[in-house]
Amino acid sequence: MKIYWNKENNSKNLIGQRVKALRIEKHMSQKALAEQLQLAGYEFSDLTVLRIEQGTRFVPDYEVVALAEFFHVSCEYLLGVKNEK
């Protein structure tokens, strides 16, 4: 596994800003997002979501897929490879 760490902004993931934007777009709290992901069978807490959004947590590939599926966007969009959802 390749671990990403952007030392310029001290971020440990690529998806935090887009996850936050998508969550706000859906008018959801971090807790509500975590609860929905838990219902889908993933181990997320509101603290997990907070750390992803702040860039202080590494995000494994299966969580990128889970978030992309939940928000109905591509993994490439979350990772910043593509700009269209």
mmCIF file of N, CA, C and O in Angstrom:
data_model
loop_
_atom_site.group_PDB
_atom_site.id
_atom_site.type_symbol
_atom_site.label_atom_id
_atom_site.label_comp_id
_atom_site.label_asym_id
_atom_site.label_seq_id
_atom_site.Cartn_x
_atom_site.Cartn_y
_atom_site.Cartn_z
ATOM 1 N N MET A 1 0.845 -1.171 0.000
ATOM 2 C CA MET A 1 0.000 0.000 0.000
ATOM 3 C C MET A 1 0.897 1.242 0.000
ATOM 4 O O MET A 1 1.843 1.335 0.754
ATOM 5 N N LYS A 2 0.547 2.176 -0.851
ATOM 6 C CA LYS A 2 1.251 3.446 -0.887
ATOM 7 C C LYS A 2 0.539 4.421 0.040
ATOM 8 O O LYS A 2 -0.671 4.577 -0.015
ATOM 9 N N ILE A 3 1.290 5.059 0.910
ATOM 10 C CA ILE A 3 0.705 6.009 1.848
ATOM 11 C C ILE A 3 1.017 7.412 1.366
ATOM 12 O O ILE A 3 2.158 7.751 1.099
ATOM 13 N N TYR A 4 -0.012 8.203 1.254
ATOM 14 C CA TYR A 4 0.097 9.579 0.780
ATOM 15 C C TYR A 4 0.257 10.507 1.968
ATOM 16 O O TYR A 4 -0.426 10.384 2.966
ATOM 17 N N TRP A 5 1.165 11.438 1.854
ATOM 18 C CA TRP A 5 1.309 12.461 2.889
ATOM 19 C C TRP A 5 1.792 13.725 2.215
ATOM 20 O O TRP A 5 2.921 13.829 1.787
ATOM 21 N N ASN A 6 0.930 14.712 2.117
ATOM 22 C CA ASN A 6 1.273 15.978 1.509
ATOM 23 C C ASN A 6 1.898 16.862 2.580
ATOM 24 O O ASN A 6 1.215 17.386 3.451
ATOM 25 N N LYS A 7 3.201 17.009 2.519
ATOM 26 C CA LYS A 7 3.910 17.761 3.558
ATOM 27 C C LYS A 7 3.684 19.263 3.449
ATOM 28 O O LYS A 7 3.886 19.989 4.414
ATOM 29 N N GLU A 8 3.237 19.750 2.300
ATOM 30 C CA GLU A 8 2.978 21.183 2.144
ATOM 31 C C GLU A 8 1.835 21.640 3.052
ATOM 32 O O GLU A 8 1.900 22.686 3.665
ATOM 33 N N ASN A 9 0.755 20.846 3.072
ATOM 34 C CA ASN A 9 -0.374 21.228 3.927
ATOM 35 C C ASN A 9 -0.588 20.223 5.058
ATOM 36 O O ASN A 9 -1.616 20.237 5.718
ATOM 37 N N ASN A 10 0.388 19.346 5.250
ATOM 38 C CA ASN A 10 0.394 18.352 6.327
ATOM 39 C C ASN A 10 -0.840 17.458 6.298
ATOM 40 O O ASN A 10 -1.361 17.067 7.336
ATOM 41 N N SER A 11 -1.324 17.129 5.107
ATOM 42 C CA SER A 11 -2.497 16.286 4.959
ATOM 43 C C SER A 11 -2.081 14.840 4.748
ATOM 44 O O SER A 11 -1.157 14.551 3.995
ATOM 45 N N LYS A 12 -2.809 13.940 5.398
ATOM 46 C CA LYS A 12 -2.526 12.515 5.270
ATOM 47 C C LYS A 12 -3.478 11.825 4.303
ATOM 48 O O LYS A 12 -3.473 10.605 4.208
ATOM 49 N N ASN A 13 -4.298 12.579 3.608
ATOM 50 C CA ASN A 13 -5.168 11.980 2.603
ATOM 51 C C ASN A 13 -5.501 12.997 1.518
ATOM 52 O O ASN A 13 -5.295 14.192 1.690
ATOM 53 N N LEU A 14 -6.021 12.487 0.422
ATOM 54 C CA LEU A 14 -6.370 13.332 -0.721
ATOM 55 C C LEU A 14 -7.846 13.717 -0.745
ATOM 56 O O LEU A 14 -8.230 14.594 -1.497
ATOM 57 N N ILE A 15 -8.661 13.042 0.046
ATOM 58 C CA ILE A 15 -10.105 13.164 -0.138
ATOM 59 C C ILE A 15 -10.814 14.071 0.859
ATOM 60 O O ILE A 15 -11.992 14.359 0.698
ATOM 61 N N GLY A 16 -10.142 14.529 1.876
ATOM 62 C CA GLY A 16 -10.794 15.257 2.966
ATOM 63 C C GLY A 16 -11.634 16.438 2.545
ATOM 64 O O GLY A 16 -12.785 16.583 2.977
ATOM 65 N N GLN A 17 -11.092 17.291 1.699
ATOM 66 C CA GLN A 17 -11.829 18.491 1.299
ATOM 67 C C GLN A 17 -13.081 18.143 0.507
ATOM 68 O O GLN A 17 -14.130 18.762 0.689
ATOM 69 N N ARG A 18 -12.971 17.140 -0.352
ATOM 70 C CA ARG A 18 -14.149 16.773 -1.156
ATOM 71 C C ARG A 18 -15.199 16.057 -0.323
ATOM 72 O O ARG A 18 -16.400 16.246 -0.539
ATOM 73 N N VAL A 19 -14.774 15.241 0.638
ATOM 74 C CA VAL A 19 -15.730 14.590 1.530
ATOM 75 C C VAL A 19 -16.509 15.652 2.303
ATOM 76 O O VAL A 19 -17.736 15.589 2.405
ATOM 77 N N LYS A 20 -15.808 16.641 2.814
ATOM 78 C CA LYS A 20 -16.467 17.710 3.570
ATOM 79 C C LYS A 20 -17.458 18.468 2.683
ATOM 80 O O LYS A 20 -18.597 18.739 3.100
ATOM 81 N N ALA A 21 -17.048 18.804 1.479
ATOM 82 C CA ALA A 21 -17.926 19.535 0.564
ATOM 83 C C ALA A 21 -19.173 18.715 0.229
ATOM 84 O O ALA A 21 -20.293 19.253 0.217
ATOM 85 N N LEU A 22 -19.003 17.429 -0.023
ATOM 86 C CA LEU A 22 -20.146 16.572 -0.347
ATOM 87 C C LEU A 22 -21.084 16.416 0.854
ATOM 88 O O LEU A 22 -22.301 16.429 0.704
ATOM 89 N N ARG A 23 -20.506 16.298 2.037
ATOM 90 C CA ARG A 23 -21.321 16.173 3.248
ATOM 91 C C ARG A 23 -22.140 17.443 3.471
ATOM 92 O O ARG A 23 -23.350 17.381 3.741
ATOM 93 N N ILE A 24 -21.512 18.585 3.320
ATOM 94 C CA ILE A 24 -22.221 19.864 3.497
ATOM 95 C C ILE A 24 -23.292 20.039 2.426
ATOM 96 O O ILE A 24 -24.390 20.518 2.705
ATOM 97 N N GLU A 25 -22.970 19.608 1.216
ATOM 98 C CA GLU A 25 -23.939 19.678 0.114
ATOM 99 C C GLU A 25 -25.199 18.883 0.442
ATOM 100 O O GLU A 25 -26.302 19.253 0.049
ATOM 101 N N LYS A 26 -25.036 17.780 1.176
ATOM 102 C CA LYS A 26 -26.179 16.942 1.571
ATOM 103 C C LYS A 26 -26.801 17.406 2.889
ATOM 104 O O LYS A 26 -27.709 16.745 3.400
ATOM 105 N N HIS A 27 -26.294 18.513 3.447
ATOM 106 C CA HIS A 27 -26.808 19.061 4.707
ATOM 107 C C HIS A 27 -26.740 18.014 5.827
ATOM 108 O O HIS A 27 -27.702 17.833 6.585
ATOM 109 N N MET A 28 -25.592 17.344 5.922
ATOM 110 C CA MET A 28 -25.407 16.301 6.931
ATOM 111 C C MET A 28 -24.336 16.727 7.929
ATOM 112 O O MET A 28 -23.363 17.371 7.559
ATOM 113 N N SER A 29 -24.508 16.317 9.155
ATOM 114 C CA SER A 29 -23.457 16.494 10.152
ATOM 115 C C SER A 29 -22.452 15.353 10.002
ATOM 116 O O SER A 29 -22.727 14.346 9.332
ATOM 117 N N GLN A 30 -21.315 15.509 10.633
ATOM 118 C CA GLN A 30 -20.325 14.432 10.612
ATOM 119 C C GLN A 30 -20.883 13.192 11.292
ATOM 120 O O GLN A 30 -20.667 12.070 10.832
ATOM 121 N N LYS A 31 -21.633 13.395 12.355
ATOM 122 C CA LYS A 31 -22.239 12.273 13.066
ATOM 123 C C LYS A 31 -23.253 11.543 12.183
ATOM 124 O O LYS A 31 -23.281 10.313 12.156
ATOM 125 N N ALA A 32 -24.075 12.291 11.465
ATOM 126 C CA ALA A 32 -25.076 11.675 10.585
ATOM 127 C C ALA A 32 -24.405 10.872 9.474
ATOM 128 O O ALA A 32 -24.859 9.774 9.136
ATOM 129 N N LEU A 33 -23.329 11.404 8.911
ATOM 130 C CA LEU A 33 -22.594 10.672 7.876
ATOM 131 C C LEU A 33 -22.033 9.381 8.452
ATOM 132 O O LEU A 33 -22.168 8.312 7.845
ATOM 133 N N ALA A 34 -21.428 9.464 9.625
ATOM 134 C CA ALA A 34 -20.864 8.270 10.263
ATOM 135 C C ALA A 34 -21.949 7.225 10.516
ATOM 136 O O ALA A 34 -21.745 6.028 10.260
ATOM 137 N N GLU A 35 -23.108 7.661 10.974
ATOM 138 C CA GLU A 35 -24.212 6.735 11.243
ATOM 139 C C GLU A 35 -24.681 6.044 9.970
ATOM 140 O O GLU A 35 -24.946 4.839 9.977
ATOM 141 N N GLN A 36 -24.778 6.792 8.875
ATOM 142 C CA GLN A 36 -25.200 6.199 7.606
ATOM 143 C C GLN A 36 -24.176 5.163 7.111
ATOM 144 O O GLN A 36 -24.546 4.112 6.591
ATOM 145 N N LEU A 37 -22.909 5.468 7.284
ATOM 146 C CA LEU A 37 -21.864 4.524 6.873
ATOM 147 C C LEU A 37 -21.848 3.300 7.776
ATOM 148 O O LEU A 37 -21.595 2.182 7.307
ATOM 149 N N GLN A 38 -22.157 3.481 9.051
ATOM 150 C CA GLN A 38 -22.268 2.339 9.961
ATOM 151 C C GLN A 38 -23.413 1.422 9.542
ATOM 152 O O GLN A 38 -23.279 0.196 9.561
ATOM 153 N N LEU A 39 -24.530 2.017 9.146
ATOM 154 C CA LEU A 39 -25.673 1.228 8.683
ATOM 155 C C LEU A 39 -25.326 0.417 7.438
ATOM 156 O O LEU A 39 -25.894 -0.646 7.208
ATOM 157 N N ALA A 40 -24.378 0.933 6.653
ATOM 158 C CA ALA A 40 -23.934 0.223 5.445
ATOM 159 C C ALA A 40 -22.874 -0.829 5.774
ATOM 160 O O ALA A 40 -22.397 -1.523 4.872
ATOM 161 N N GLY A 41 -22.485 -0.927 7.056
ATOM 162 C CA GLY A 41 -21.557 -1.970 7.467
ATOM 163 C C GLY A 41 -20.107 -1.540 7.635
ATOM 164 O O GLY A 41 -19.230 -2.387 7.779
ATOM 165 N N TYR A 42 -19.863 -0.246 7.623
ATOM 166 C CA TYR A 42 -18.494 0.257 7.767
ATOM 167 C C TYR A 42 -18.284 0.808 9.177
ATOM 168 O O TYR A 42 -19.227 1.300 9.788
ATOM 169 N N GLU A 43 -17.050 0.722 9.650
ATOM 170 C CA GLU A 43 -16.730 1.223 10.986
ATOM 171 C C GLU A 43 -16.276 2.681 10.897
ATOM 172 O O GLU A 43 -15.092 2.965 10.740
ATOM 173 N N PHE A 44 -17.232 3.573 10.976
ATOM 174 C CA PHE A 44 -16.969 5.012 10.958
ATOM 175 C C PHE A 44 -17.574 5.620 12.211
ATOM 176 O O PHE A 44 -18.644 5.206 12.654
ATOM 177 N N SER A 45 -16.912 6.605 12.760
ATOM 178 C CA SER A 45 -17.482 7.399 13.849
ATOM 179 C C SER A 45 -17.425 8.858 13.411
ATOM 180 O O SER A 45 -16.785 9.182 12.397
ATOM 181 N N ASP A 46 -18.063 9.728 14.168
ATOM 182 C CA ASP A 46 -17.984 11.144 13.818
ATOM 183 C C ASP A 46 -16.548 11.641 13.936
ATOM 184 O O ASP A 46 -16.110 12.502 13.172
ATOM 185 N N LEU A 47 -15.773 11.057 14.826
ATOM 186 C CA LEU A 47 -14.361 11.424 14.950
ATOM 187 C C LEU A 47 -13.567 10.971 13.717
ATOM 188 O O LEU A 47 -12.686 11.689 13.248
ATOM 189 N N THR A 48 -13.927 9.819 13.171
ATOM 190 C CA THR A 48 -13.286 9.337 11.940
ATOM 191 C C THR A 48 -13.536 10.315 10.807
ATOM 192 O O THR A 48 -12.615 10.689 10.082
ATOM 193 N N VAL A 49 -14.785 10.734 10.662
ATOM 194 C CA VAL A 49 -15.141 11.683 9.601
ATOM 195 C C VAL A 49 -14.401 13.001 9.809
ATOM 196 O O VAL A 49 -13.846 13.572 8.865
ATOM 197 N N LEU A 50 -14.375 13.483 11.040
ATOM 198 C CA LEU A 50 -13.661 14.724 11.356
ATOM 199 C C LEU A 50 -12.190 14.623 10.943
ATOM 200 O O LEU A 50 -11.653 15.517 10.290
ATOM 201 N N ARG A 51 -11.549 13.536 11.288
ATOM 202 C CA ARG A 51 -10.123 13.379 10.982
ATOM 203 C C ARG A 51 -9.865 13.241 9.488
ATOM 204 O O ARG A 51 -8.852 13.714 8.992
ATOM 205 N N ILE A 52 -10.787 12.592 8.786
ATOM 206 C CA ILE A 52 -10.648 12.507 7.322
ATOM 207 C C ILE A 52 -10.739 13.905 6.731
ATOM 208 O O ILE A 52 -9.910 14.299 5.912
ATOM 209 N N GLU A 53 -11.752 14.656 7.152
ATOM 210 C CA GLU A 53 -11.950 16.001 6.611
ATOM 211 C C GLU A 53 -10.798 16.937 6.950
ATOM 212 O O GLU A 53 -10.434 17.791 6.148
ATOM 213 N N GLN A 54 -10.218 16.795 8.107
ATOM 214 C CA GLN A 54 -9.091 17.638 8.501
ATOM 215 C C GLN A 54 -7.776 17.188 7.882
ATOM 216 O O GLN A 54 -6.788 17.906 7.944
ATOM 217 N N GLY A 55 -7.761 15.987 7.316
ATOM 218 C CA GLY A 55 -6.541 15.471 6.716
ATOM 219 C C GLY A 55 -5.568 14.886 7.718
ATOM 220 O O GLY A 55 -4.399 14.689 7.408
ATOM 221 N N THR A 56 -6.051 14.580 8.921
ATOM 222 C CA THR A 56 -5.170 14.033 9.945
ATOM 223 C C THR A 56 -5.247 12.511 10.033
ATOM 224 O O THR A 56 -4.657 11.911 10.922
ATOM 225 N N ARG A 57 -5.962 11.889 9.115
ATOM 226 C CA ARG A 57 -6.122 10.435 9.129
ATOM 227 C C ARG A 57 -5.878 9.874 7.737
ATOM 228 O O ARG A 57 -6.382 10.384 6.754
ATOM 229 N N PHE A 58 -5.101 8.804 7.699
ATOM 230 C CA PHE A 58 -4.944 8.074 6.444
ATOM 231 C C PHE A 58 -6.256 7.365 6.136
ATOM 232 O O PHE A 58 -6.939 6.894 7.041
ATOM 233 N N VAL A 59 -6.612 7.280 4.860
ATOM 234 C CA VAL A 59 -7.866 6.650 4.461
ATOM 235 C C VAL A 59 -7.550 5.441 3.596
ATOM 236 O O VAL A 59 -7.021 5.588 2.495
ATOM 237 N N PRO A 60 -7.862 4.235 4.078
ATOM 238 C CA PRO A 60 -7.612 3.041 3.271
ATOM 239 C C PRO A 60 -8.516 3.004 2.039
ATOM 240 O O PRO A 60 -9.578 3.638 2.008
ATOM 241 N N ASP A 61 -8.093 2.240 1.061
ATOM 242 C CA ASP A 61 -8.822 2.197 -0.210
ATOM 243 C C ASP A 61 -10.274 1.772 -0.057
ATOM 244 O O ASP A 61 -11.153 2.323 -0.703
ATOM 245 N N TYR A 62 -10.571 0.826 0.823
ATOM 246 C CA TYR A 62 -11.956 0.382 0.969
ATOM 247 C C TYR A 62 -12.848 1.487 1.536
ATOM 248 O O TYR A 62 -14.052 1.523 1.259
ATOM 249 N N GLU A 63 -12.288 2.407 2.319
ATOM 250 C CA GLU A 63 -13.071 3.529 2.817
ATOM 251 C C GLU A 63 -13.297 4.572 1.726
ATOM 252 O O GLU A 63 -14.357 5.199 1.692
ATOM 253 N N VAL A 64 -12.339 4.737 0.838
ATOM 254 C CA VAL A 64 -12.537 5.630 -0.315
ATOM 255 C C VAL A 64 -13.706 5.115 -1.141
ATOM 256 O O VAL A 64 -14.597 5.873 -1.533
ATOM 257 N N VAL A 65 -13.728 3.803 -1.372
ATOM 258 C CA VAL A 65 -14.821 3.190 -2.144
ATOM 259 C C VAL A 65 -16.154 3.379 -1.415
ATOM 260 O O VAL A 65 -17.161 3.741 -2.032
ATOM 261 N N ALA A 66 -16.165 3.147 -0.110
ATOM 262 C CA ALA A 66 -17.402 3.297 0.671
ATOM 263 C C ALA A 66 -17.944 4.724 0.596
ATOM 264 O O ALA A 66 -19.144 4.930 0.388
ATOM 265 N N LEU A 67 -17.064 5.697 0.736
ATOM 266 C CA LEU A 67 -17.493 7.100 0.663
ATOM 267 C C LEU A 67 -17.967 7.464 -0.742
ATOM 268 O O LEU A 67 -18.967 8.166 -0.896
ATOM 269 N N ALA A 68 -17.270 6.977 -1.755
ATOM 270 C CA ALA A 68 -17.680 7.253 -3.135
ATOM 271 C C ALA A 68 -19.059 6.655 -3.412
ATOM 272 O O ALA A 68 -19.913 7.308 -4.021
ATOM 273 N N GLU A 69 -19.286 5.433 -2.951
ATOM 274 C CA GLU A 69 -20.589 4.796 -3.148
ATOM 275 C C GLU A 69 -21.685 5.559 -2.407
ATOM 276 O O GLU A 69 -22.767 5.775 -2.939
ATOM 277 N N PHE A 70 -21.405 5.966 -1.182
ATOM 278 C CA PHE A 70 -22.406 6.685 -0.404
ATOM 279 C C PHE A 70 -22.808 7.992 -1.079
ATOM 280 O O PHE A 70 -23.984 8.328 -1.153
ATOM 281 N N PHE A 71 -21.830 8.731 -1.549
ATOM 282 C CA PHE A 71 -22.102 10.037 -2.165
ATOM 283 C C PHE A 71 -22.447 9.941 -3.654
ATOM 284 O O PHE A 71 -22.707 10.959 -4.288
ATOM 285 N N HIS A 72 -22.415 8.736 -4.211
ATOM 286 C CA HIS A 72 -22.720 8.514 -5.630
ATOM 287 C C HIS A 72 -21.785 9.315 -6.533
ATOM 288 O O HIS A 72 -22.226 10.008 -7.463
ATOM 289 N N VAL A 73 -20.499 9.262 -6.208
ATOM 290 C CA VAL A 73 -19.461 9.880 -7.034
ATOM 291 C C VAL A 73 -18.403 8.818 -7.316
ATOM 292 O O VAL A 73 -18.398 7.754 -6.696
ATOM 293 N N SER A 74 -17.510 9.119 -8.228
ATOM 294 C CA SER A 74 -16.447 8.163 -8.539
ATOM 295 C C SER A 74 -15.298 8.311 -7.540
ATOM 296 O O SER A 74 -15.117 9.372 -6.929
ATOM 297 N N CYS A 75 -14.537 7.259 -7.401
ATOM 298 C CA CYS A 75 -13.337 7.325 -6.560
ATOM 299 C C CYS A 75 -12.364 8.345 -7.133
ATOM 300 O O CYS A 75 -11.679 9.046 -6.381
ATOM 301 N N GLU A 76 -12.329 8.449 -8.449
ATOM 302 C CA GLU A 76 -11.446 9.411 -9.099
ATOM 303 C C GLU A 76 -11.817 10.842 -8.712
ATOM 304 O O GLU A 76 -10.947 11.689 -8.546
ATOM 305 N N TYR A 77 -13.103 11.094 -8.568
ATOM 306 C CA TYR A 77 -13.529 12.431 -8.135
ATOM 307 C C TYR A 77 -13.039 12.700 -6.713
ATOM 308 O O TYR A 77 -12.477 13.752 -6.429
ATOM 309 N N LEU A 78 -13.274 11.746 -5.802
ATOM 310 C CA LEU A 78 -12.835 11.940 -4.420
ATOM 311 C C LEU A 78 -11.333 12.157 -4.325
ATOM 312 O O LEU A 78 -10.863 12.954 -3.527
ATOM 313 N N LEU A 79 -10.594 11.446 -5.152
ATOM 314 C CA LEU A 79 -9.131 11.534 -5.113
ATOM 315 C C LEU A 79 -8.587 12.749 -5.844
ATOM 316 O O LEU A 79 -7.386 13.009 -5.820
ATOM 317 N N GLY A 80 -9.455 13.497 -6.519
ATOM 318 C CA GLY A 80 -9.025 14.691 -7.202
ATOM 319 C C GLY A 80 -8.455 14.453 -8.591
ATOM 320 O O GLY A 80 -7.901 15.359 -9.202
ATOM 321 N N VAL A 81 -8.636 13.226 -9.102
ATOM 322 C CA VAL A 81 -8.143 12.905 -10.445
ATOM 323 C C VAL A 81 -9.052 13.514 -11.503
ATOM 324 O O VAL A 81 -8.585 13.966 -12.537
ATOM 325 N N LYS A 82 -10.357 13.499 -11.217
ATOM 326 C CA LYS A 82 -11.348 14.069 -12.139
ATOM 327 C C LYS A 82 -12.161 15.131 -11.404
ATOM 328 O O LYS A 82 -12.340 15.053 -10.192
ATOM 329 N N ASN A 83 -12.649 16.093 -12.152
ATOM 330 C CA ASN A 83 -13.464 17.145 -11.547
ATOM 331 C C ASN A 83 -14.947 16.901 -11.688
ATOM 332 O O ASN A 83 -15.743 17.546 -11.009
ATOM 333 N N GLU A 84 -15.348 15.977 -12.577
ATOM 334 C CA GLU A 84 -16.765 15.685 -12.692
ATOM 335 C C GLU A 84 -17.112 14.527 -11.756
ATOM 336 O O GLU A 84 -16.371 13.570 -11.633
ATOM 337 N N LYS A 85 -18.220 14.687 -11.083
ATOM 338 C CA LYS A 85 -18.638 13.706 -10.077
ATOM 339 C C LYS A 85 -19.036 12.406 -10.735
ATOM 340 O O LYS A 85 -18.945 11.366 -10.223
#
